[in-house]
Amino acid sequence: MKTLDQIAAELQGYDPQALSAHTVNGFLAQLVPLPTQSEEVPLMQALGRVLAQTVVSPIDVPPHDNSAMDGYAFDGQALQIDTPLQLTVVGTALAGAAYQGAVATGQCIKIMTGAVMPAGLDTVVPQELVQTSGAQITIPAGVLRAGDNRRARGEDLQQGNTALAAGSVLAPASLGLLASLGLPTVRVWRRLRVAYFSTGDEILSLGQAPREGAVFDSNRYTVWGMLQRMGMECIDLGVVPDEPVALEAAFRSAAALADAIVTSAGVSVGEADHTKAMMRKIAQRDTPGEGGVVFWRIAMRPGRPMAVGRVGRVPLFGLPGNPVAVMVTFLAFVRPALWRMAGANAQDPAISPPLLKARSTQAIRKKPGRTEYQRAIVSPDAQGHLCVETTGDQGSGVLSSMVRANGLLVLHHDQGKVSPGDVVDVMVFAGVM
């Protein structure tokens, strides 16, 4: 396991007082360990889990040529470009009950969606396109081609080919795919256990009486919600006062119970509380050479201060105290790091939601040299093109702006001011938050 100093030494331009967002993610990718424990679970318990081994298809899907719709099956070679085709219906093929008879030239069978295509037949005409007269049907010229409306054996998956790659986050479609292979169980990585707590004497737990200078804790609830969306096993250690004994007990408990630790507050430059000192003391003492903590000033807005390290071998993420900064730093840095720990493939959309292009409806002030994540509302204009506008006040304590937003407008490190009509990147919250 690399030490924090070794990781930092391998990153070009590493400066803990002025880190780019890209450098942060590069550091965290090397900090966190990969999973080692997997388990076999029923498909009904596998939603959102990470696939621990590649699934190879044991069968062809579909297992036979079959009809893609209700209609009439026949030999497509009989079709002519300019002449209607007349056929005699000699039987019916139902889904789950293959047709047993023979079909000669000039004949067809009525067939239902999913029914096996009899030998020698390769084309299905939808029933609404034909004219019927007793046992005769007429197919108008030019309405289809040979092979239309037939699902070929193995066109979805062929036996022996990869069905799902290791590291895939199992979505509803993935479960359906595994079920189509006849697999009742799947091997996944064990769920990550993540311990989290808020720090500070000014933080009130819900149910406590208000007092001057104190605020109710919102960060634990947003962190819990984001961890839940990821399918993590959450360990809530509550609000920890800014007192050395209590802080040490919280860090030790978290390290003993969890695979990762997330805290909020107490990491700003010049803070007078004990959180930073306790992070450093425990991280460096428990596992000399492997533990440790670094305090960063990230070139971003919101969320400039952040602490990262290990308590023993357990990764520690110390987030800022302001509510919006907590959510943005979690989304930008902690979420991808935890997914990596969970065994997910870095290219999986669950880890790296694509940045969409949208036109800004307004001018936005921005200087190169930092990444900005502005709360935004993304919507289509009258022509159906994506447009984006900010929610207004971008203060890092304005949590209501995250409620109004449906995404983040991402202004990159080297990017300057934005004019109305400029195309910008947006990260939509759907499936992420």
Coordinates of C-alpha atoms in Angstrom, one line a residue:
M1 CA 0.0 0.0 0.0
K2 CA 1.4 3.4 -1.0
T3 CA 1.9 6.1 1.6
L4 CA 0.3 9.5 1.1
D5 CA 3.7 11.0 0.3
Q6 CA 4.3 8.3 -2.3
I7 CA 1.0 9.0 -4.0
A8 CA 1.6 12.8 -4.0
A9 CA 5.1 12.3 -5.4
E10 CA 3.6 10.5 -8.5
L11 CA 1.2 13.3 -9.3
Q12 CA 2.5 16.0 -11.6
G13 CA 2.1 19.5 -10.1
Y14 CA 0.8 18.3 -6.8
D15 CA 0.3 21.3 -4.4
P16 CA -1.9 20.7 -1.4
Q17 CA -2.6 24.5 -1.2
A18 CA -3.8 24.7 -4.8
L19 CA -5.1 21.4 -6.1
S20 CA -7.1 21.1 -9.3
A21 CA -10.2 18.9 -9.3
H22 CA -8.5 16.5 -11.7
T23 CA -5.5 16.1 -9.4
V24 CA -7.8 15.3 -6.4
N25 CA -9.5 12.5 -8.3
G26 CA -6.1 11.2 -9.4
F27 CA -4.9 11.1 -5.8
L28 CA -8.0 9.4 -4.5
A29 CA -7.9 6.7 -7.2
Q30 CA -4.5 5.6 -5.7
L31 CA -5.5 6.1 -2.1
V32 CA -8.5 3.8 -1.9
P33 CA -8.2 0.0 -1.9
L34 CA -9.9 -2.4 -4.3
P35 CA -12.5 -4.9 -2.9
T36 CA -11.5 -8.4 -1.9
Q37 CA -14.7 -10.0 -0.5
S38 CA -17.5 -11.1 -2.8
E39 CA -20.8 -13.0 -2.2
E40 CA -23.4 -14.9 -4.2
V41 CA -26.9 -13.2 -4.0
P42 CA -30.3 -13.9 -5.6
L43 CA -31.2 -11.6 -8.4
M44 CA -33.9 -10.0 -6.4
Q45 CA -31.2 -8.8 -4.0
A46 CA -28.7 -7.7 -6.6
L47 CA -30.1 -4.3 -7.7
G48 CA -27.4 -1.6 -7.4
R49 CA -24.7 -4.1 -6.4
V50 CA -21.3 -4.3 -8.3
L51 CA -20.6 -7.4 -10.3
A52 CA -17.6 -9.3 -9.0
Q53 CA -16.9 -11.5 -12.0
T54 CA -17.7 -11.4 -15.7
V55 CA -20.8 -13.2 -16.7
V56 CA -20.4 -15.4 -19.8
S57 CA -23.7 -16.3 -21.6
P58 CA -24.4 -20.0 -21.2
I59 CA -27.0 -20.0 -23.9
D60 CA -28.1 -18.1 -27.1
V61 CA -30.6 -15.3 -26.4
P62 CA -33.1 -15.7 -27.9
P63 CA -32.7 -19.5 -28.1
H64 CA -34.4 -19.8 -31.4
D65 CA -35.6 -17.7 -34.4
N66 CA -39.0 -16.2 -33.4
S67 CA -41.5 -13.8 -34.5
A68 CA -41.2 -10.1 -33.5
M69 CA -44.9 -9.5 -33.8
D70 CA -48.4 -11.0 -34.4
G71 CA -48.8 -11.7 -38.1
Y72 CA -48.2 -14.3 -40.8
A73 CA -44.8 -16.2 -41.3
F74 CA -43.7 -17.3 -44.7
D75 CA -40.6 -17.8 -46.9
G76 CA -39.4 -14.3 -47.8
Q77 CA -38.0 -15.5 -51.2
A78 CA -41.6 -15.4 -52.5
L79 CA -41.7 -11.6 -52.3
Q80 CA -41.8 -9.7 -55.6
I81 CA -41.0 -6.0 -55.9
D82 CA -44.1 -4.9 -57.9
T83 CA -46.6 -7.7 -57.4
P84 CA -48.8 -8.5 -54.4
L85 CA -48.2 -11.9 -52.9
Q86 CA -51.1 -14.3 -52.2
L87 CA -50.6 -17.1 -49.6
T88 CA -52.7 -19.8 -48.0
V89 CA -52.9 -20.0 -44.2
V90 CA -52.3 -23.6 -43.2
G91 CA -51.9 -23.4 -39.4
T92 CA -51.1 -21.3 -36.3
A93 CA -47.9 -21.0 -34.2
L94 CA -48.4 -19.9 -30.6
A95 CA -45.7 -18.6 -28.2
G96 CA -44.4 -21.6 -26.2
A97 CA -45.8 -24.2 -28.6
A98 CA -43.8 -24.7 -31.8
Y99 CA -45.7 -25.4 -35.0
Q100 CA -45.2 -29.1 -36.0
G101 CA -46.5 -29.1 -39.6
A102 CA -44.8 -28.5 -42.9
V103 CA -45.2 -25.2 -44.8
A104 CA -45.0 -25.5 -48.6
T105 CA -44.4 -22.9 -51.3
G106 CA -47.4 -20.6 -51.5
Q107 CA -48.4 -21.2 -47.9
C108 CA -48.0 -19.4 -44.6
I109 CA -48.9 -19.8 -41.0
K110 CA -50.5 -17.4 -38.5
I111 CA -47.9 -16.6 -35.8
M112 CA -47.9 -14.9 -32.5
T113 CA -45.2 -12.7 -31.0
G114 CA -42.4 -14.8 -29.6
A115 CA -43.5 -18.0 -31.3
V116 CA -40.8 -20.2 -32.9
M117 CA -40.3 -19.7 -36.6
P118 CA -40.8 -23.0 -38.4
A119 CA -38.0 -24.3 -40.6
G120 CA -37.8 -22.6 -44.0
L121 CA -39.7 -19.5 -42.9
D122 CA -37.8 -16.2 -42.3
T123 CA -40.3 -13.4 -42.7
V124 CA -43.3 -12.1 -40.8
V125 CA -45.9 -9.7 -42.2
P126 CA -47.9 -7.8 -39.5
Q127 CA -51.5 -8.8 -39.5
E128 CA -52.7 -5.2 -40.0
L129 CA -50.9 -5.0 -43.4
V130 CA -52.7 -8.0 -45.1
Q131 CA -56.0 -8.5 -46.7
T132 CA -57.8 -11.7 -45.7
S133 CA -60.4 -13.7 -47.5
G134 CA -61.1 -17.1 -45.8
A135 CA -57.8 -19.0 -45.7
Q136 CA -56.2 -16.6 -48.2
I137 CA -54.1 -13.5 -47.4
T138 CA -52.8 -10.9 -49.8
I139 CA -49.6 -9.0 -49.0
P140 CA -49.4 -5.6 -50.8
A141 CA -46.3 -5.1 -52.9
G142 CA -43.4 -3.1 -51.3
V143 CA -44.5 -3.2 -47.7
L144 CA -41.7 -5.4 -46.4
R145 CA -38.5 -7.2 -47.3
A146 CA -37.3 -10.8 -46.8
G147 CA -36.3 -11.3 -43.1
D148 CA -38.4 -8.6 -41.7
N149 CA -39.9 -9.0 -38.2
R150 CA -37.9 -12.0 -37.3
R151 CA -35.7 -12.2 -34.2
A152 CA -32.7 -14.4 -35.1
R153 CA -31.3 -16.9 -32.6
G154 CA -28.6 -15.3 -30.5
E155 CA -29.1 -11.8 -31.9
D156 CA -29.1 -10.5 -28.3
L157 CA -26.5 -12.7 -26.8
Q158 CA -24.5 -15.6 -28.2
Q159 CA -23.4 -18.6 -26.1
G160 CA -19.9 -18.1 -24.9
N161 CA -19.8 -14.3 -25.3
T162 CA -19.6 -11.7 -22.4
A163 CA -23.0 -10.8 -21.1
L164 CA -21.9 -8.4 -18.4
A165 CA -18.4 -7.3 -17.5
A166 CA -17.0 -7.4 -14.0
G167 CA -17.4 -4.0 -12.3
S168 CA -20.8 -3.3 -13.8
V169 CA -23.3 -1.7 -11.4
L170 CA -26.4 -3.8 -11.7
A171 CA -29.3 -1.8 -13.0
P172 CA -32.9 -3.1 -13.6
A173 CA -32.0 -4.0 -17.2
S174 CA -29.0 -5.9 -16.0
L175 CA -31.2 -8.1 -13.7
G176 CA -33.5 -8.8 -16.6
L177 CA -30.5 -9.7 -18.8
L178 CA -29.2 -12.2 -16.2
A179 CA -32.7 -13.6 -15.8
S180 CA -32.9 -14.2 -19.5
L181 CA -29.8 -16.4 -19.2
G182 CA -31.6 -18.5 -16.6
L183 CA -29.2 -17.4 -13.8
P184 CA -31.0 -17.3 -10.4
T185 CA -28.0 -15.8 -8.5
V186 CA -25.0 -13.6 -9.3
R187 CA -21.6 -13.0 -7.6
V188 CA -21.2 -9.4 -6.4
W189 CA -18.8 -7.5 -4.2
R190 CA -19.7 -7.0 -0.6
R191 CA -21.4 -3.7 0.2
L192 CA -19.1 -1.1 1.5
R193 CA -19.6 0.0 5.1
V194 CA -19.3 3.8 5.4
A195 CA -19.2 5.5 8.8
Y196 CA -20.1 9.2 8.9
F197 CA -20.5 11.9 11.5
S198 CA -20.7 15.7 11.8
T199 CA -18.4 17.7 14.1
G200 CA -18.6 21.0 16.0
D201 CA -20.0 22.4 19.2
E202 CA -22.4 24.6 17.2
I203 CA -24.2 21.6 15.7
L204 CA -27.6 20.6 17.1
S205 CA -29.1 17.1 16.6
L206 CA -32.7 17.0 15.6
G207 CA -34.9 17.2 18.7
Q208 CA -32.5 19.4 20.7
A209 CA -33.7 22.8 21.7
P210 CA -32.5 25.7 19.6
R211 CA -29.8 28.0 21.1
E212 CA -28.1 31.2 20.0
G213 CA -25.2 30.6 17.6
A214 CA -26.2 26.9 17.0
V215 CA -27.6 25.3 13.8
F216 CA -29.3 22.0 13.2
D217 CA -27.3 19.4 11.5
S218 CA -28.2 18.9 7.9
N219 CA -25.0 17.4 6.6
R220 CA -25.5 13.9 8.1
Y221 CA -28.9 13.7 6.3
T222 CA -27.6 14.7 2.9
V223 CA -24.5 12.4 3.3
W224 CA -26.8 9.6 4.4
G225 CA -29.0 10.2 1.4
M226 CA -26.2 10.2 -1.1
L227 CA -24.7 7.0 0.4
Q228 CA -28.1 5.3 0.3
R229 CA -28.4 6.2 -3.4
M230 CA -25.2 4.4 -3.9
G231 CA -26.4 1.3 -2.0
M232 CA -23.8 1.6 0.7
E233 CA -24.2 0.3 4.3
C234 CA -24.4 3.4 6.4
I235 CA -23.1 3.7 9.9
D236 CA -24.4 6.9 11.6
L237 CA -22.1 8.1 14.4
G238 CA -24.2 11.2 15.0
V239 CA -22.8 14.7 16.0
V240 CA -19.5 14.7 17.7
P241 CA -18.6 17.8 19.8
D242 CA -15.3 19.6 19.3
E243 CA -13.7 17.9 22.2
P244 CA -10.6 15.7 21.9
V245 CA -11.8 12.6 23.8
A246 CA -15.1 12.5 21.9
L247 CA -13.4 13.0 18.6
E248 CA -10.8 10.3 19.2
A249 CA -13.6 7.9 20.2
A250 CA -15.5 8.7 17.1
F251 CA -12.6 8.2 14.8
R252 CA -11.6 4.9 16.4
S253 CA -15.1 3.6 16.3
A254 CA -15.5 4.6 12.7
A255 CA -12.2 2.9 11.7
A256 CA -13.2 -0.3 13.6
L257 CA -16.7 -0.5 12.0
A258 CA -16.3 0.7 8.5
D259 CA -14.4 0.5 5.2
A260 CA -14.4 4.3 4.8
I261 CA -15.1 7.3 7.0
V262 CA -16.8 10.6 5.9
T263 CA -16.9 13.6 8.2
S264 CA -18.1 17.2 7.8
A265 CA -16.6 20.4 9.2
G266 CA -13.4 21.1 11.0
V267 CA -11.1 21.0 8.0
S268 CA -10.8 24.7 7.1
V269 CA -7.5 26.5 7.2
G270 CA -7.0 28.2 10.5
E271 CA -9.9 26.4 12.3
A272 CA -9.6 26.6 16.1
D273 CA -11.3 23.3 16.8
H274 CA -9.7 20.0 17.5
T275 CA -10.9 18.0 14.5
K276 CA -7.8 18.6 12.3
A277 CA -5.4 17.9 15.1
M278 CA -7.2 14.7 16.1
M279 CA -7.4 13.5 12.4
R280 CA -3.6 13.9 12.2
K281 CA -2.9 12.4 15.5
I282 CA -4.9 9.2 15.1
A283 CA -4.1 8.7 11.4
Q284 CA -0.3 9.0 11.9
R285 CA -0.1 7.0 15.1
D286 CA -2.3 3.9 14.4
T287 CA -0.4 2.7 11.3
P288 CA 3.0 4.3 10.9
G289 CA 4.0 4.7 7.3
E290 CA 0.5 3.9 6.0
G291 CA -1.8 6.2 8.0
G292 CA -1.8 9.9 7.8
V293 CA -3.8 12.9 6.7
V294 CA -3.4 15.8 4.3
F295 CA -5.3 19.0 4.3
W296 CA -6.1 20.5 0.9
R297 CA -7.1 23.8 -0.5
I298 CA -8.8 22.8 -3.8
A299 CA -9.1 25.2 -6.7
M300 CA -12.9 24.8 -6.8
R301 CA -16.1 26.5 -5.7
P302 CA -17.9 25.6 -3.5
G303 CA -15.8 23.3 -1.3
R304 CA -12.3 24.6 -1.2
P305 CA -11.1 22.9 2.1
M306 CA -10.9 19.1 2.3
A307 CA -9.0 16.5 4.3
V308 CA -8.0 13.1 3.0
G309 CA -6.1 10.3 4.6
R310 CA -6.2 7.0 6.3
V311 CA -7.0 5.9 9.8
G312 CA -5.0 2.7 9.8
R313 CA -6.0 1.3 6.5
V314 CA -9.4 2.9 6.3
P315 CA -9.7 5.9 3.9
L316 CA -10.9 9.1 5.5
F317 CA -12.7 11.9 3.7
G318 CA -13.0 15.1 5.7
L319 CA -15.5 17.4 3.9
P320 CA -16.2 21.1 4.5
G321 CA -18.9 22.2 6.9
N322 CA -21.1 24.3 4.6
P323 CA -24.1 22.1 3.4
V324 CA -23.7 22.7 -0.4
A325 CA -19.9 22.3 -0.2
V326 CA -20.5 19.0 1.4
M327 CA -22.7 17.8 -1.4
V328 CA -20.6 19.1 -4.2
T329 CA -17.3 17.6 -2.8
F330 CA -19.1 14.3 -2.2
L331 CA -20.3 14.2 -5.8
A332 CA -17.1 15.3 -7.3
F333 CA -14.6 13.3 -5.3
V334 CA -16.0 11.0 -2.6
R335 CA -18.6 9.3 -4.8
P336 CA -16.2 8.1 -7.5
A337 CA -13.7 7.0 -4.8
L338 CA -16.3 4.9 -3.0
W339 CA -17.5 3.3 -6.2
R340 CA -13.9 2.4 -6.9
M341 CA -13.6 0.8 -3.5
A342 CA -16.9 -1.0 -4.2
G343 CA -15.3 -2.6 -7.3
A344 CA -17.1 -0.6 -10.0
N345 CA -15.6 -0.1 -13.4
A346 CA -14.5 3.5 -13.8
Q347 CA -16.4 3.7 -17.2
D348 CA -19.7 2.6 -15.7
P349 CA -22.3 5.4 -16.0
A350 CA -23.1 4.9 -12.3
I351 CA -19.6 6.3 -11.5
S352 CA -19.1 8.8 -14.2
P353 CA -22.4 10.3 -15.3
P354 CA -21.9 11.9 -18.7
L355 CA -21.6 15.7 -18.8
L356 CA -24.3 17.0 -21.2
K357 CA -24.0 20.0 -23.4
A358 CA -26.5 22.9 -22.8
R359 CA -26.7 26.5 -23.8
S360 CA -26.5 29.1 -21.0
T361 CA -29.4 31.5 -20.9
Q362 CA -27.4 34.0 -18.9
A363 CA -24.0 35.6 -18.4
I364 CA -21.9 33.9 -15.7
R365 CA -18.8 35.5 -14.1
K366 CA -15.8 33.0 -14.0
K367 CA -12.1 33.4 -13.8
P368 CA -9.7 30.6 -15.1
G369 CA -7.8 28.8 -12.4
R370 CA -10.6 26.9 -10.5
T371 CA -13.5 24.5 -11.2
E372 CA -16.9 25.8 -10.4
Y373 CA -20.0 23.7 -9.8
Q374 CA -23.0 26.0 -10.0
R375 CA -26.5 24.8 -9.0
A376 CA -28.6 24.9 -12.1
I377 CA -31.9 24.1 -13.7
V378 CA -31.6 22.3 -17.0
S379 CA -34.6 22.2 -19.4
P380 CA -35.4 22.1 -23.1
D381 CA -36.3 25.2 -25.0
A382 CA -39.1 25.5 -27.6
Q383 CA -37.0 23.7 -30.2
G384 CA -36.1 20.9 -27.8
H385 CA -32.5 22.0 -27.2
L386 CA -31.1 21.8 -23.7
C387 CA -30.7 25.1 -21.9
V388 CA -29.4 25.9 -18.5
E389 CA -29.7 28.7 -16.0
T390 CA -28.4 29.0 -12.4
T391 CA -30.6 28.9 -9.4
G392 CA -29.4 32.3 -8.4
D393 CA -27.5 32.8 -5.1
Q394 CA -24.5 30.3 -5.2
G395 CA -23.5 30.7 -1.6
S396 CA -22.2 27.4 -0.1
G397 CA -24.7 27.6 2.7
V398 CA -27.8 28.0 0.5
L399 CA -29.0 24.4 0.7
S400 CA -32.4 25.4 -0.7
S401 CA -30.7 26.0 -4.0
M402 CA -29.8 22.3 -4.2
V403 CA -33.4 21.5 -3.8
R404 CA -34.4 23.7 -6.7
A405 CA -31.6 22.5 -8.9
N406 CA -31.8 19.4 -11.1
G407 CA -28.1 19.5 -12.0
L408 CA -24.8 21.2 -11.7
L409 CA -23.4 23.6 -14.3
V410 CA -19.7 22.6 -14.5
L411 CA -17.3 25.4 -15.3
H412 CA -13.9 23.8 -15.8
H413 CA -10.5 24.8 -14.4
D414 CA -9.2 26.7 -17.4
Q415 CA -12.6 28.1 -18.5
G416 CA -13.4 31.8 -18.3
K417 CA -16.6 33.8 -18.2
V418 CA -19.8 32.6 -19.9
S419 CA -21.9 34.7 -22.3
P420 CA -25.6 34.0 -23.0
G421 CA -25.8 31.3 -25.7
D422 CA -22.5 29.7 -24.9
V423 CA -22.5 25.9 -24.7
V424 CA -21.5 24.6 -21.3
D425 CA -21.3 21.3 -19.5
V426 CA -24.0 20.2 -17.1
M427 CA -24.2 17.2 -14.8
V428 CA -27.8 16.2 -14.3
F429 CA -28.9 14.8 -10.9
A430 CA -31.1 12.0 -12.3
G431 CA -29.7 8.7 -11.1
V432 CA -27.0 10.4 -9.1
M433 CA -28.8 12.3 -6.3

